[in-house]
PDB file of C-alpha atoms in Angstrom:
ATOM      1  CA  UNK I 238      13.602  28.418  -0.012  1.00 60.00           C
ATOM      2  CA  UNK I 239      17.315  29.128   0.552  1.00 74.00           C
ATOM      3  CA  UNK I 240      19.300  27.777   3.667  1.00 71.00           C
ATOM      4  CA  UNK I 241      19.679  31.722   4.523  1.00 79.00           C
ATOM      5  CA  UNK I 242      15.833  32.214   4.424  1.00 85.00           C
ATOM      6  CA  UNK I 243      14.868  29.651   6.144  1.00 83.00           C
ATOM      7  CA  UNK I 244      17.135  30.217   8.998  1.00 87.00           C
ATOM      8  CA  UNK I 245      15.559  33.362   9.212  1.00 90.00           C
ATOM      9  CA  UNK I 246      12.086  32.307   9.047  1.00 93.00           C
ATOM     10  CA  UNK I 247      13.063  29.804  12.013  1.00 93.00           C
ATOM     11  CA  UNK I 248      14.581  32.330  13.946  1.00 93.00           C
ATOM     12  CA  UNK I 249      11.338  34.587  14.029  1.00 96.00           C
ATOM     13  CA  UNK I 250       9.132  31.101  14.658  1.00 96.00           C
ATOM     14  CA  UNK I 251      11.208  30.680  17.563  1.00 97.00           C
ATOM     15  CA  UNK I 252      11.074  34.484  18.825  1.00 97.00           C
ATOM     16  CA  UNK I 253       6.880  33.472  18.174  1.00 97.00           C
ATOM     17  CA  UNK I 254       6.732  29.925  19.934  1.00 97.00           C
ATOM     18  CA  UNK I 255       8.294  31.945  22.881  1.00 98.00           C
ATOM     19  CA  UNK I 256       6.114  34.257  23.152  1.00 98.00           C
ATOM     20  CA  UNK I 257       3.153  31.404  22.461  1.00 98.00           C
ATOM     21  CA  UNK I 258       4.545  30.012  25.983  1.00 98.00           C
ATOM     22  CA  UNK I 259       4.676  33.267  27.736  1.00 98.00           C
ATOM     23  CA  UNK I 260       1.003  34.007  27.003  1.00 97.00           C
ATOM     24  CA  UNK I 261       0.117  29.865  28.036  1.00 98.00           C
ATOM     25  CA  UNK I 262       1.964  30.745  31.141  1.00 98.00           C
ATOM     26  CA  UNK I 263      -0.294  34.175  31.246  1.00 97.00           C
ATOM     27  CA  UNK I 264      -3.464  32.061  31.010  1.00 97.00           C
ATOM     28  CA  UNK I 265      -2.690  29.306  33.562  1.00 97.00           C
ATOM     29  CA  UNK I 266      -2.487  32.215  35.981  1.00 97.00           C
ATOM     30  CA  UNK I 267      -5.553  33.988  34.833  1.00 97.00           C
ATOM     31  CA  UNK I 268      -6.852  30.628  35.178  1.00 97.00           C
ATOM     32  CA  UNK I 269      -5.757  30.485  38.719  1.00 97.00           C
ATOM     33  CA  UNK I 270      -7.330  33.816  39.521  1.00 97.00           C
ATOM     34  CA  UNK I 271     -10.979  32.798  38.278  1.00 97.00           C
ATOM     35  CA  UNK I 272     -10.616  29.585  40.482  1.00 97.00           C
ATOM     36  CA  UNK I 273      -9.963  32.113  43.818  1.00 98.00           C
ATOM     37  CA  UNK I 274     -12.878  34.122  42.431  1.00 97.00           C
ATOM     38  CA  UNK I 275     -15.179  31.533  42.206  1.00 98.00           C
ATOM     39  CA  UNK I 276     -14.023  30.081  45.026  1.00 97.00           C
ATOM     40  CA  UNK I 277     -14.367  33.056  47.091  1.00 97.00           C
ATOM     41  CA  UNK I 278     -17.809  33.742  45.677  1.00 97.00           C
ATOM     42  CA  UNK I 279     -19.233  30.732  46.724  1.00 97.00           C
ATOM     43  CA  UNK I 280     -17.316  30.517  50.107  1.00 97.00           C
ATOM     44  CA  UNK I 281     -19.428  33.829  51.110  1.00 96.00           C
ATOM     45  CA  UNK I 282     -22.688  32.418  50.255  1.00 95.00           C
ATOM     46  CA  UNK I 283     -21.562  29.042  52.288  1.00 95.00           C
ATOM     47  CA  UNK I 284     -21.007  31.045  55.056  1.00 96.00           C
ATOM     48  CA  UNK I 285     -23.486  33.413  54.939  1.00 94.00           C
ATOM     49  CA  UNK I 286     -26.463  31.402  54.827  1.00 91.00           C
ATOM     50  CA  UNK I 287     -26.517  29.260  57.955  1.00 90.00           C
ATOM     51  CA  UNK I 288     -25.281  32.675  59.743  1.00 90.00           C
ATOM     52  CA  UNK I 289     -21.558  32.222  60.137  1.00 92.00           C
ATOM     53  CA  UNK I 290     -20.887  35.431  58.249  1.00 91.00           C
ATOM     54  CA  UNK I 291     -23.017  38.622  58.853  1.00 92.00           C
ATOM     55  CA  UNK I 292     -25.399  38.890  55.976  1.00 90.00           C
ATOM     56  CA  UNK I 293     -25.013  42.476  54.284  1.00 94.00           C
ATOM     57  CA  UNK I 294     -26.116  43.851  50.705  1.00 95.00           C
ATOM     58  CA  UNK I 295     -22.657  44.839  49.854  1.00 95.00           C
ATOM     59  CA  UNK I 296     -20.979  41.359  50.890  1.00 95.00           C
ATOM     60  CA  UNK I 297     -23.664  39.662  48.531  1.00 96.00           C
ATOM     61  CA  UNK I 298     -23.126  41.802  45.815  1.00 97.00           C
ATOM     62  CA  UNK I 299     -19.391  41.169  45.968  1.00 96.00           C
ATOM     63  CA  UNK I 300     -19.833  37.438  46.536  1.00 97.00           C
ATOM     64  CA  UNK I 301     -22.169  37.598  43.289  1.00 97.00           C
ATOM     65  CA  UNK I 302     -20.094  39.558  41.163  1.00 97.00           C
ATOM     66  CA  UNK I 303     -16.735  37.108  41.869  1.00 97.00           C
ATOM     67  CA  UNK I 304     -18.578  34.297  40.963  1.00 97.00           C
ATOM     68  CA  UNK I 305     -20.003  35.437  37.944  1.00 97.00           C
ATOM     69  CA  UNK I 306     -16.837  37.137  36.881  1.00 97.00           C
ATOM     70  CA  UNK I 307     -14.823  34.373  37.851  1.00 97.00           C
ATOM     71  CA  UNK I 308     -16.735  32.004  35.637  1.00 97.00           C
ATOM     72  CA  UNK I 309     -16.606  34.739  32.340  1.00 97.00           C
ATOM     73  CA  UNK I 310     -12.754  35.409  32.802  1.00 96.00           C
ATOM     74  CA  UNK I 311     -12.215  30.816  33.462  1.00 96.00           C
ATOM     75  CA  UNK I 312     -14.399  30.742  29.889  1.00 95.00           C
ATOM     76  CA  UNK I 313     -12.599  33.706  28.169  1.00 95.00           C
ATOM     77  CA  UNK I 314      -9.339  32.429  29.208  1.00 96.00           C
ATOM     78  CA  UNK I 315     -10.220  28.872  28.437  1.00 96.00           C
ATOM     79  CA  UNK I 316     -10.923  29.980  24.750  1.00 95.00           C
ATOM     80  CA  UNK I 317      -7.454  32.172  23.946  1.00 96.00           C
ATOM     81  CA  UNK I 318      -5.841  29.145  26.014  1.00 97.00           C
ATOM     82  CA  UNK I 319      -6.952  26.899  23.350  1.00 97.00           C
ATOM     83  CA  UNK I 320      -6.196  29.215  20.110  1.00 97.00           C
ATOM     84  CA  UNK I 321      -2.541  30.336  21.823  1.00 98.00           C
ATOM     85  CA  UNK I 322      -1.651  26.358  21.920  1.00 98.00           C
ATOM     86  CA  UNK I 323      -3.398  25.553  18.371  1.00 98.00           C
ATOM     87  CA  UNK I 324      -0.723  28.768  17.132  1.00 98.00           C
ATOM     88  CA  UNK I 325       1.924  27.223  19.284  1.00 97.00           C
ATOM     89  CA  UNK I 326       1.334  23.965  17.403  1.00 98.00           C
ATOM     90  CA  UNK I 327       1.362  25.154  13.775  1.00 97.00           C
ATOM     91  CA  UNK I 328       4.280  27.899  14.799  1.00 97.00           C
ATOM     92  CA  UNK I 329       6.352  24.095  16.128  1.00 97.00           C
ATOM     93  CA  UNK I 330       5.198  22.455  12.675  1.00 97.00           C
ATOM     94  CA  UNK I 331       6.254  25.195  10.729  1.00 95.00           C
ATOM     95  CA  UNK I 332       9.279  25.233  12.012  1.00 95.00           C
ATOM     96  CA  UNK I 333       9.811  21.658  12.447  1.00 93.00           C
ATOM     97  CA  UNK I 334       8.964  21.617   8.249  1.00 92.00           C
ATOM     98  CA  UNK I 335      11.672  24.739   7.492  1.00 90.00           C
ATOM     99  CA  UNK I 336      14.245  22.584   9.480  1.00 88.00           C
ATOM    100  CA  UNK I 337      13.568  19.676   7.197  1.00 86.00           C
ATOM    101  CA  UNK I 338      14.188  21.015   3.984  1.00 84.00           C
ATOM    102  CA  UNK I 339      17.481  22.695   5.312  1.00 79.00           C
ATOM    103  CA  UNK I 340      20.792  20.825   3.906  1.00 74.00           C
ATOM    104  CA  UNK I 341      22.276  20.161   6.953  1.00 71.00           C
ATOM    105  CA  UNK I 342      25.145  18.399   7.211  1.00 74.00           C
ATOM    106  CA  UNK I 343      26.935  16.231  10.094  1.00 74.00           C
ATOM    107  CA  UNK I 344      30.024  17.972  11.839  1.00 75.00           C
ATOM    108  CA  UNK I 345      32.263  15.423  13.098  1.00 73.00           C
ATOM    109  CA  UNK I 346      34.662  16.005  16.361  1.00 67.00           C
ATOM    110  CA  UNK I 347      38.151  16.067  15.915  1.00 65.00           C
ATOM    111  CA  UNK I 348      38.701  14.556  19.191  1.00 65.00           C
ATOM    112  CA  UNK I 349      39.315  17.953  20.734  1.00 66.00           C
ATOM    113  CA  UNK I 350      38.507  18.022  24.461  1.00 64.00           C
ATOM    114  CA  UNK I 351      36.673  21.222  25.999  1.00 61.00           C
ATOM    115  CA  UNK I 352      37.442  21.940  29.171  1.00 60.00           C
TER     116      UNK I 352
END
C-alpha cells in the first residue's frame, strides 16, 4: 500500500476510533441509568415492606419493572460495551500497523523560534 492510501485508510480509522469512544462514552451512561433503575427498584421494595412507603399495586409494578429493566438494559449494555472496545482495539491496531509501513521520515528544526 502507497503512502497516499494509507494515509487515507488512517484518516477514516481515526474518524472510526472516534466514534468507537463516543458510543463507550454512550454506554457508561446507559450504564449509569440501569444502576438508578435498579437502585430505585429495590429502594421501593426496602421501603415498602416494613411500611415506610404506602404499599400500592401501581408503585410495585413500577418498582418491579425498574429492576428488571434495569438489570436487561446493565446486561445489554455490558455486551455492545465489550464488542465497541474489542472494535476500538483492532480499529487502534489497524491503524497503529498502516502507520508502520508508512516511510516516514524525520523533519529536523532549523532553529526557527515560534512565537
Amino acid at each position: 500500500m502507497n503512502d497516499e492510501l494509507a494515509h487515507s485508510e488512517i484518516a477514516r480509522l481515526e474518524e472510526r476510533i472516534e466514534e468507537l469512544r463516543q458510543a463507550i462514552e454512550r454506554c457508561d451512561k446507559l450504564a449509569w441509568a440501569a444502576r438508578i433503575a435498579i437502585t430505585g427498584g429495590a429502594l421501593w421494595f426496602v421501603l415498602a415492606l416494613p411500611g415506610i412507603l404506602t404499599f400500592s399495586a401501581t408503585g410495585f409494578a413500577g418498582a418491579l419493572a425498574a429492576l428488571l429493566g434495569g438489570f436487561v438494559l446493565a446486561g445489554s449494555n455490558k455486551t455492545t460495551r465489550e464488542q465497541t472496545e474489542a472494535a476500538l482495539q483492532e480499529a487502534e491496531e489497524r491503524r497503529r500497523a498502516l502507520i508502520d509501513t508508512m516511510r516516514l521520515r524525520l523533519v529536523e528544526t532549523l532553529g526557527i523560534t515560534v512565537h
